[in-house]
C-alpha positions as a Markdown table, in Angstrom:
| # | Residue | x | y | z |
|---|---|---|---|---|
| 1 | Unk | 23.8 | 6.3 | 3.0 |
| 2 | Unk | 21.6 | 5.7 | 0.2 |
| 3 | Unk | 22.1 | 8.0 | -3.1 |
| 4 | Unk | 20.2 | 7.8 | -5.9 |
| 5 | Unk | 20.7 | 10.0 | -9.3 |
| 6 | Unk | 19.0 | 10.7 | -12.2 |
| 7 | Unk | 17.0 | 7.6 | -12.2 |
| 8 | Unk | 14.5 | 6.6 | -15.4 |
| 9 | Unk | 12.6 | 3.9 | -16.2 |
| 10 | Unk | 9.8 | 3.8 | -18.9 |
| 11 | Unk | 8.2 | 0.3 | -19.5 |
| 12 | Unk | 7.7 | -1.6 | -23.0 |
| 13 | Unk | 3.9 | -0.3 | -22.4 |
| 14 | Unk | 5.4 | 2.8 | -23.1 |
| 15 | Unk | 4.8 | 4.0 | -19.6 |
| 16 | Unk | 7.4 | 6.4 | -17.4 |
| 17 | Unk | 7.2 | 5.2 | -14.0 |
| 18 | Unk | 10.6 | 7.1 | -13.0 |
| 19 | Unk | 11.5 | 10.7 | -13.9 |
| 20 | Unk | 15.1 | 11.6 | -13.0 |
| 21 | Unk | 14.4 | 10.7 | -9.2 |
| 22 | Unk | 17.6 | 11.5 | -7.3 |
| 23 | Unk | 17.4 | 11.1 | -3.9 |
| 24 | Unk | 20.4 | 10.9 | -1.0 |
| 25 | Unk | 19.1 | 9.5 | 2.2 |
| 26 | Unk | 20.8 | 9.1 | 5.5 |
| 27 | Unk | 19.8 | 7.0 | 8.6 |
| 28 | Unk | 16.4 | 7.3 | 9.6 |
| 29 | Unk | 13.0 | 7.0 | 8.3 |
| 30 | Unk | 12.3 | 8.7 | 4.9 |
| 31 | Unk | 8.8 | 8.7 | 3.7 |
| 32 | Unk | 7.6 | 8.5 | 0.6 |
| 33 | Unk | 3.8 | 9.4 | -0.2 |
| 34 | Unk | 2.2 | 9.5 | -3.4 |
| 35 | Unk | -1.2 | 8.1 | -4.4 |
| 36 | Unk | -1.5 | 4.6 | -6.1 |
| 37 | Unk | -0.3 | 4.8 | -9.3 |
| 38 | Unk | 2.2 | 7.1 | -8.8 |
| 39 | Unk | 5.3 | 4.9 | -9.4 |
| 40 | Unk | 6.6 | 4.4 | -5.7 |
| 41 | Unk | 6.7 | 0.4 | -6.6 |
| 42 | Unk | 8.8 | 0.7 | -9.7 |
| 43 | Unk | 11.6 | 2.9 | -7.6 |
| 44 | Unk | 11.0 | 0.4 | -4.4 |
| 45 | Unk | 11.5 | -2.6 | -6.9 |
| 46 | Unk | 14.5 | -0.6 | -8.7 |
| 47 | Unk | 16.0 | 0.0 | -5.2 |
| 48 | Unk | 15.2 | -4.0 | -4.4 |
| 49 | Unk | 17.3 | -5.2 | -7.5 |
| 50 | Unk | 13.9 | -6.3 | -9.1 |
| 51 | Unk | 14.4 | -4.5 | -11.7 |
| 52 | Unk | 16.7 | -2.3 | -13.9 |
| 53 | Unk | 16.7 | 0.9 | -14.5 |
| 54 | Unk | 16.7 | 2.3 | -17.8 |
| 55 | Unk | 19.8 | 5.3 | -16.6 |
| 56 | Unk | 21.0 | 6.6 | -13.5 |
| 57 | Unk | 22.2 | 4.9 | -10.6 |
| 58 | Unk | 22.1 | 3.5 | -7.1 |
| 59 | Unk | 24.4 | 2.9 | -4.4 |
| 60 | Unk | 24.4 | 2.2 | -0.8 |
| 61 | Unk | 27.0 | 2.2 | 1.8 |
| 62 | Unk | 30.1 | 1.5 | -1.2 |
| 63 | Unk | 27.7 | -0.7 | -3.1 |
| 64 | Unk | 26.4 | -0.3 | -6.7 |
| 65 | Unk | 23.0 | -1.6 | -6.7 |
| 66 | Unk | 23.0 | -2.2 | -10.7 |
| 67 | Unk | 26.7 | -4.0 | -10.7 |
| 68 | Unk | 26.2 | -5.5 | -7.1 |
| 69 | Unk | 23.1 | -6.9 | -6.1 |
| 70 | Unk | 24.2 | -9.7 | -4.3 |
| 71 | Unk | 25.8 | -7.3 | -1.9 |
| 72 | Unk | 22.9 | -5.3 | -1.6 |
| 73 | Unk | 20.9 | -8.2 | -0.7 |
| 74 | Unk | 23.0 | -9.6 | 2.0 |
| 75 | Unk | 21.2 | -6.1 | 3.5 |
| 76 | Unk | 18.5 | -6.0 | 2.5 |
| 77 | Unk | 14.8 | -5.9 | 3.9 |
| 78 | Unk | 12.1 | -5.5 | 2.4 |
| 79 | Unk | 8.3 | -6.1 | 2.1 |
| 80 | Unk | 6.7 | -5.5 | -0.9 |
| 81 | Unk | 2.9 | -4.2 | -1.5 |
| 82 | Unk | 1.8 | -7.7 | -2.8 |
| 83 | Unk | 4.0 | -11.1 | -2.1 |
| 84 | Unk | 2.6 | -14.6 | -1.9 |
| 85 | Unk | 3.2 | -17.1 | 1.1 |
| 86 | Unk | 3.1 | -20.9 | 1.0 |
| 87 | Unk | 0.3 | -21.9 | 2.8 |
| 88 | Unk | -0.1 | -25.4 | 4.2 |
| 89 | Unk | 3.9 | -23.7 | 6.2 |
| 90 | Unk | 3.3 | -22.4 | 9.3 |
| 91 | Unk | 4.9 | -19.2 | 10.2 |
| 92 | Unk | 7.7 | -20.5 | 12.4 |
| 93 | Unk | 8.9 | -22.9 | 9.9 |
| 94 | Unk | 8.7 | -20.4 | 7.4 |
| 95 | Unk | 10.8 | -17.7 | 9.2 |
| 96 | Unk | 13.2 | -20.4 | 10.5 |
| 97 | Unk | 14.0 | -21.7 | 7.0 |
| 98 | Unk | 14.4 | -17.8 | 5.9 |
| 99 | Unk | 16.9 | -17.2 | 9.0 |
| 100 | Unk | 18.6 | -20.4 | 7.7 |
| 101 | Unk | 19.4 | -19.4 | 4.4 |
| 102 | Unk | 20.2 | -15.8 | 6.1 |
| 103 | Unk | 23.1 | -17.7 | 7.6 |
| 104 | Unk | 21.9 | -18.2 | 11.0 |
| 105 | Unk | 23.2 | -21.7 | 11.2 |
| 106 | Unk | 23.1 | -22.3 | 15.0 |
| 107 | Unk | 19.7 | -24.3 | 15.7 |
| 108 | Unk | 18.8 | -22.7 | 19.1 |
| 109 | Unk | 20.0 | -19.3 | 18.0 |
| 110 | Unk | 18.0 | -19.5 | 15.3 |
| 111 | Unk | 14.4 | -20.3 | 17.2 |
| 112 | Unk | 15.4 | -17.6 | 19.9 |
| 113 | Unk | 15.1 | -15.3 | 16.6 |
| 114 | Unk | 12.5 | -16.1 | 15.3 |
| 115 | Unk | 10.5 | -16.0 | 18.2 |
| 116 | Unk | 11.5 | -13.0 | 19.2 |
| 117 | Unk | 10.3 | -11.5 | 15.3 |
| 118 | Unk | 7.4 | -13.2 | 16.0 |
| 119 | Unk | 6.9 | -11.7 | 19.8 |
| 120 | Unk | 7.4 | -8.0 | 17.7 |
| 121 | Unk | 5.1 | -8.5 | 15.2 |
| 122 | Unk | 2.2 | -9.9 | 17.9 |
| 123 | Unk | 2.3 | -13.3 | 15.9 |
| 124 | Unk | 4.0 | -15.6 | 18.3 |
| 125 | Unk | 1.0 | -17.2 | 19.5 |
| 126 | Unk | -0.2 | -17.7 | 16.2 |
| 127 | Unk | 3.3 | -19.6 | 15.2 |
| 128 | Unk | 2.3 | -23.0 | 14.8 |
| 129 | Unk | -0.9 | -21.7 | 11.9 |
| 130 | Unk | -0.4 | -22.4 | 8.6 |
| 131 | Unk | 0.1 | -19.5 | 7.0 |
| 132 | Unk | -2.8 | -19.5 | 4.3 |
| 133 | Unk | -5.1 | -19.6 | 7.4 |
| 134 | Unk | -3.8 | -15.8 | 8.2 |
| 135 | Unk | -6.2 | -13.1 | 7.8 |
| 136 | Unk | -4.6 | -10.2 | 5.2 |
| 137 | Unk | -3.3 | -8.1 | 8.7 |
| 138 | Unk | -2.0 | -11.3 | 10.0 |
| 139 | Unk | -0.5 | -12.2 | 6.5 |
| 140 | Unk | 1.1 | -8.8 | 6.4 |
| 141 | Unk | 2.4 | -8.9 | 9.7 |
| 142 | Unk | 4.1 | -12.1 | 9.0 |
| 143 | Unk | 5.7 | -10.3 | 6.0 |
| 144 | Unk | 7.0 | -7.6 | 8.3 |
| 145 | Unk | 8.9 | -9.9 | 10.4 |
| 146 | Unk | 10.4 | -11.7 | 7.1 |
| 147 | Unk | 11.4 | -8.3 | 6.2 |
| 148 | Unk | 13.6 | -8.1 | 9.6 |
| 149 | Unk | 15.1 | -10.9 | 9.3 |
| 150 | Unk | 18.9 | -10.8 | 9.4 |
| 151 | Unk | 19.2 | -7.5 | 10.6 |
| 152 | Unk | 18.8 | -5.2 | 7.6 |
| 153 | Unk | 20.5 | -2.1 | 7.5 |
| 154 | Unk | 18.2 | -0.7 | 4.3 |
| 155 | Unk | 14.4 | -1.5 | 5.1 |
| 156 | Unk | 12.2 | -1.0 | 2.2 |
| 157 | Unk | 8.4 | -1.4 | 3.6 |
| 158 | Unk | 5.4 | -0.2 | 0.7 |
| 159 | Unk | 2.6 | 0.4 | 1.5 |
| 160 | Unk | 3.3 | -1.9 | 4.8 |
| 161 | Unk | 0.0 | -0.7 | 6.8 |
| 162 | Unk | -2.9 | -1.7 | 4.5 |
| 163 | Unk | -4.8 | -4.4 | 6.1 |
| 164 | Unk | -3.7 | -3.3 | 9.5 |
| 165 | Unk | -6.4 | -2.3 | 12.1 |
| 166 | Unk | -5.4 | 0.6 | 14.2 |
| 167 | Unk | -4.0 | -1.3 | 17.1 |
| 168 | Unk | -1.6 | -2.8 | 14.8 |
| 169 | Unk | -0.8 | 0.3 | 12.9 |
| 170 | Unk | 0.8 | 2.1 | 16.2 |
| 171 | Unk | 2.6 | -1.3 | 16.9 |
| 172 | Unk | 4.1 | -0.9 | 13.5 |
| 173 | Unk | 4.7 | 2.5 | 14.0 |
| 174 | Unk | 6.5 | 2.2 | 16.9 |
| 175 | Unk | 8.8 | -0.8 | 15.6 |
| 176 | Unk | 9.7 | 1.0 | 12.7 |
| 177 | Unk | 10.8 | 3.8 | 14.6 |
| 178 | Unk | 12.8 | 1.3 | 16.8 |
| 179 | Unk | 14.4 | 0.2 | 13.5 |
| 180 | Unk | 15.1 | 3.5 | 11.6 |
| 181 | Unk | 17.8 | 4.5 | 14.7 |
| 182 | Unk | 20.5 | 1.8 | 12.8 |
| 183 | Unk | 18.9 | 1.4 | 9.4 |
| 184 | Unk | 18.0 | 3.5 | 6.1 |
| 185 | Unk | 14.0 | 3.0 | 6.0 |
| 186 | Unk | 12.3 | 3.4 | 3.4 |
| 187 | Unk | 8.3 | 4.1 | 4.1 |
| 188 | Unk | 6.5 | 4.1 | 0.8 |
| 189 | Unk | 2.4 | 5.0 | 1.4 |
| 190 | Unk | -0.2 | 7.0 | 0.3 |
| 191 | Unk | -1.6 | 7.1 | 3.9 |
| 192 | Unk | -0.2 | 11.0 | 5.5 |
| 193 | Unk | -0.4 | 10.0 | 8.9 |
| 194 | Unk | 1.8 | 7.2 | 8.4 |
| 195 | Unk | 4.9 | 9.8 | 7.1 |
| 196 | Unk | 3.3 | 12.7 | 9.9 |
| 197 | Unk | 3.9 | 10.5 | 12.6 |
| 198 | Unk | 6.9 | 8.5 | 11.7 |
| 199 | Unk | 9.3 | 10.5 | 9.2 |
| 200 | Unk | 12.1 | 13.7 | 9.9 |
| 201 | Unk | 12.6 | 13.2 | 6.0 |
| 202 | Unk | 9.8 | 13.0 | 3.2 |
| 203 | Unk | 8.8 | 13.7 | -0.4 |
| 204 | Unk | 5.7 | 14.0 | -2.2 |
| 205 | Unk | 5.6 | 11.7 | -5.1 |
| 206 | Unk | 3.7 | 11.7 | -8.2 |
| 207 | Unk | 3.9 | 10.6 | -12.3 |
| 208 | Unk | 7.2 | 9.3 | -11.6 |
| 209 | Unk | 9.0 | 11.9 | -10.1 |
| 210 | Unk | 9.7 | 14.0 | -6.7 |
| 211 | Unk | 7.6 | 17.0 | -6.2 |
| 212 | Unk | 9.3 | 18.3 | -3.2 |
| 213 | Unk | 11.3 | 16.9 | -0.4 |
| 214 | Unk | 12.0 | 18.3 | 3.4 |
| 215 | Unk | 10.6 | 17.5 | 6.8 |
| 216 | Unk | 6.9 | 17.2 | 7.1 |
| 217 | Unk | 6.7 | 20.1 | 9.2 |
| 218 | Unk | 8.4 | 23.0 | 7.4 |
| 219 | Unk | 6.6 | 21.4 | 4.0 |
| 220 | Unk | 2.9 | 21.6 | 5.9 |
| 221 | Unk | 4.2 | 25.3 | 7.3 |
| 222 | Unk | 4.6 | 26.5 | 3.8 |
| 223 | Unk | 0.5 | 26.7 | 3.5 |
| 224 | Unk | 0.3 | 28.7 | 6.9 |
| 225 | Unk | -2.6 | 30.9 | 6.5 |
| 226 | Unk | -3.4 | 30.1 | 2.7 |
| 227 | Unk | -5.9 | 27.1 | 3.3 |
| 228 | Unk | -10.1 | 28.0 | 4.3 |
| 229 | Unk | -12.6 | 25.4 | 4.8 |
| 230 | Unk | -16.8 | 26.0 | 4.3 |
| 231 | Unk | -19.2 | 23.9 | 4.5 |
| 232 | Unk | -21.0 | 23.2 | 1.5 |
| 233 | Unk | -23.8 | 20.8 | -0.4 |
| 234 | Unk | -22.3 | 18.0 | -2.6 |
| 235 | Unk | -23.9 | 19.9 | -5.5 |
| 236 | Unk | -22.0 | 23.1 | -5.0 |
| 237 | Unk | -18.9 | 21.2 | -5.1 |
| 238 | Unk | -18.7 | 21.8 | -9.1 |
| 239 | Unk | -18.9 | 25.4 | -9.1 |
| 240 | Unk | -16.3 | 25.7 | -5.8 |
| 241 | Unk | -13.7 | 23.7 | -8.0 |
| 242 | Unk | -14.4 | 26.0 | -10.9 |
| 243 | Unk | -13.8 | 29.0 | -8.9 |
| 244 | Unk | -11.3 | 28.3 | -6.2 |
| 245 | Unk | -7.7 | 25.8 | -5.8 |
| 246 | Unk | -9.6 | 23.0 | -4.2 |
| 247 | Unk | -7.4 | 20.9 | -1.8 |
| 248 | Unk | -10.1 | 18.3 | -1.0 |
| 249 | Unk | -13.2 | 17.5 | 0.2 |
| 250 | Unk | -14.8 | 15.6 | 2.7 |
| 251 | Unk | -17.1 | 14.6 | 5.1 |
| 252 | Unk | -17.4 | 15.7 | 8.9 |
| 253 | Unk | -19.9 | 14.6 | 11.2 |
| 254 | Unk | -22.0 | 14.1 | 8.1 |
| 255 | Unk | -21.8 | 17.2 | 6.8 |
| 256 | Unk | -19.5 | 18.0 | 3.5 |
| 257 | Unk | -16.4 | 20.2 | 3.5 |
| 258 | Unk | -14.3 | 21.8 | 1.2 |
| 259 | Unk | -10.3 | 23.1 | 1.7 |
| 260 | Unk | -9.3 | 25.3 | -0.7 |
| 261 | Unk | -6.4 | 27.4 | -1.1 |
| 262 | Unk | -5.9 | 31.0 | -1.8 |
| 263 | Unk | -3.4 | 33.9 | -0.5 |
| 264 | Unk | -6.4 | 36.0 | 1.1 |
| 265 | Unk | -9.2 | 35.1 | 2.8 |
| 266 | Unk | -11.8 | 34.2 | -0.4 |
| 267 | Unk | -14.3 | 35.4 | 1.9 |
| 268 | Unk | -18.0 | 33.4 | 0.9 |
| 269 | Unk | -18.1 | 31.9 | 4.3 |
| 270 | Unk | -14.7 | 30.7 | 4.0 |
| 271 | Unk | -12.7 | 30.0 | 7.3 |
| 272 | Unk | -9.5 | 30.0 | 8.1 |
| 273 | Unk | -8.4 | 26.4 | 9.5 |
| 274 | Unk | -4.9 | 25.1 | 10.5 |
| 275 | Unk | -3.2 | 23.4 | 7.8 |
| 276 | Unk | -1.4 | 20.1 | 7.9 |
| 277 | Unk | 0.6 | 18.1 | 6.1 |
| 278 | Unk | -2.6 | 16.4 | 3.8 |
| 279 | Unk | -3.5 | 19.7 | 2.7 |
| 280 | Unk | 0.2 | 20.7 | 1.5 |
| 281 | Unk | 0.3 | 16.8 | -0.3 |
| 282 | Unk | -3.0 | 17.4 | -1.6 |
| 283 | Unk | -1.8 | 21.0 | -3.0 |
| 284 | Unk | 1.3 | 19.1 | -4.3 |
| 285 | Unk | -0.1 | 16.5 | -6.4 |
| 286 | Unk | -3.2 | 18.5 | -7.8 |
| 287 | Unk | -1.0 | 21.7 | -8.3 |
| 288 | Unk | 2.0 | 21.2 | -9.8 |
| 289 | Unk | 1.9 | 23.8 | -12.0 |
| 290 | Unk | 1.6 | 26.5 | -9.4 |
| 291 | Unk | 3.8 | 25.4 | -6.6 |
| 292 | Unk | 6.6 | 28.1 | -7.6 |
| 293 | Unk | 4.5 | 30.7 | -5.8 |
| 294 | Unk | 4.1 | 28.9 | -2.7 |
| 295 | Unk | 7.7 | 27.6 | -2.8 |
């Protein structure tokens, strides 16, 4: 179990990037979604040992994060948004020297491993490449498997499915789920089908702190019959926004869309549409101020 309480952390830039974030998190996935700039990386790298916070505290399993991070390192995995790699290594030597310092001592044990994070990550073939010759999906790829290594039991992936092309992005879905049935996994992404398809356990993150936390379900249910779509021209988008709770726009077969949300019908040409979990993230980080009538 991971708890977290009453977390803060404001940067010399004078900058909060935490907001008394307490969180307690049992096995499973747990997704976090927020947009860029929202301060998911500070509490990733907080949760990582990166960094300190400024109060609160941490623990996992018996250990104190803050007094302890050895500990928490011996299980830890975790793949950051950006990380470098050393590229005239291939990624078998790479992951083999990781493994080693791991503790996986025995030789033959050790490439069985590796290979087999390799085989999971659809890079085996590509072992014997230096790594600075990956493409960005293969790069990231290769820093999912270094993530696995040593049999984490708290997995912290951010943003882990950028670069990935949509092949990939199920195979990553599906190992995570494989991993999240014996570790605490922490999915940090701005991407809402990544936390719809994977996640039991979610919250909506934004300005440093937790708007709301539950399944992704009964939080998307919450909005039943209170979100309309119309189509519209780009340039009545201004006076829409000015008169309605506009969830988001977009395009559809070329033609532009609006969401909005209301408690009745708005009427206008407005249509009733089935809501999902984007439009109940979208209401979340554009409405704060008016969630208490929705929740």
């Amino acid at each position: 179990m991971l708890t977290i309480k009453n977390l803060n952390k404001t940067y010399p830039n004078g900058t909060q990037a935490l907001h008394n974030v307490t969180l307690t998190l049992e096995k499973g996935m747990f997704g976090l979604l927020g947009p860029n700039g929202a301060g998911k990386s500070s509490l990733m790298r907080t949760i990582a040992t990166l960094q300190l916070a400024d109060s609160g505290t941490i623990e996992f399993n018996g250990i104190d994060v803050f007094k302890q991070p050895e500990e928490l390192r011996k299980v830890l995995g975790y793949l950051p948004q950006d990380f470098g790699v050393y590229p005239k290594v291939s990624a078998e030597m790479m992951l083999d020297h990781i493994a080693k310092v791991k503790g996986i001592t025995n030789k033959s044990e050790r490439k069985g491993y590796v290979a087999d994070l390799l085989n999971k990550v659809n890079l085996y073939k590509f072992r014997n490449r230096n790594l600075g010759d990956y493409s960005g999906g293969m790069r990231q790829r290769f820093g999912i498997a270094q993530a696995l290594l040593g049999n984490p039991k708290l997995i912290i992936v951010d943003e882990p499915t950028a670069g990935l092309d949509p092949l990939e992005r199920n195979r990553f879905h599906n190992l995570l789920s494989e991993l999240g049935e014996n570790a605490v996994v922490i999915l940090s992404t701005h991407i809402v089908d990544d936390v719809t398809n994977l996640c039991q356990n979610m919250a909506v993150f934004n300005e440093g702190q937790i708007l709301m936390q539950g399944n992704p379900q009964d939080l998307s249910d919450r909005l039943n019959d209170k979100v309309f779509r119309k189509r519209i021209e780009k340039t009545e988008l201004e006076a829409v926004e000015n008169k309605f709770t506009v969830l988001s726009n977009y395009l559809r077969g070329g033609e532009f869309y609006v969401n909005v949300y209301s408690d009745a019908n708005p009427g206008e040409g407005f249509e009733l549409v089935n809501n999902d979990l984007e439009d109940f993230y979208f209401y979340c980080i554009n409405k704060k101020e008016e969630q208490e009538a929705v929740l």
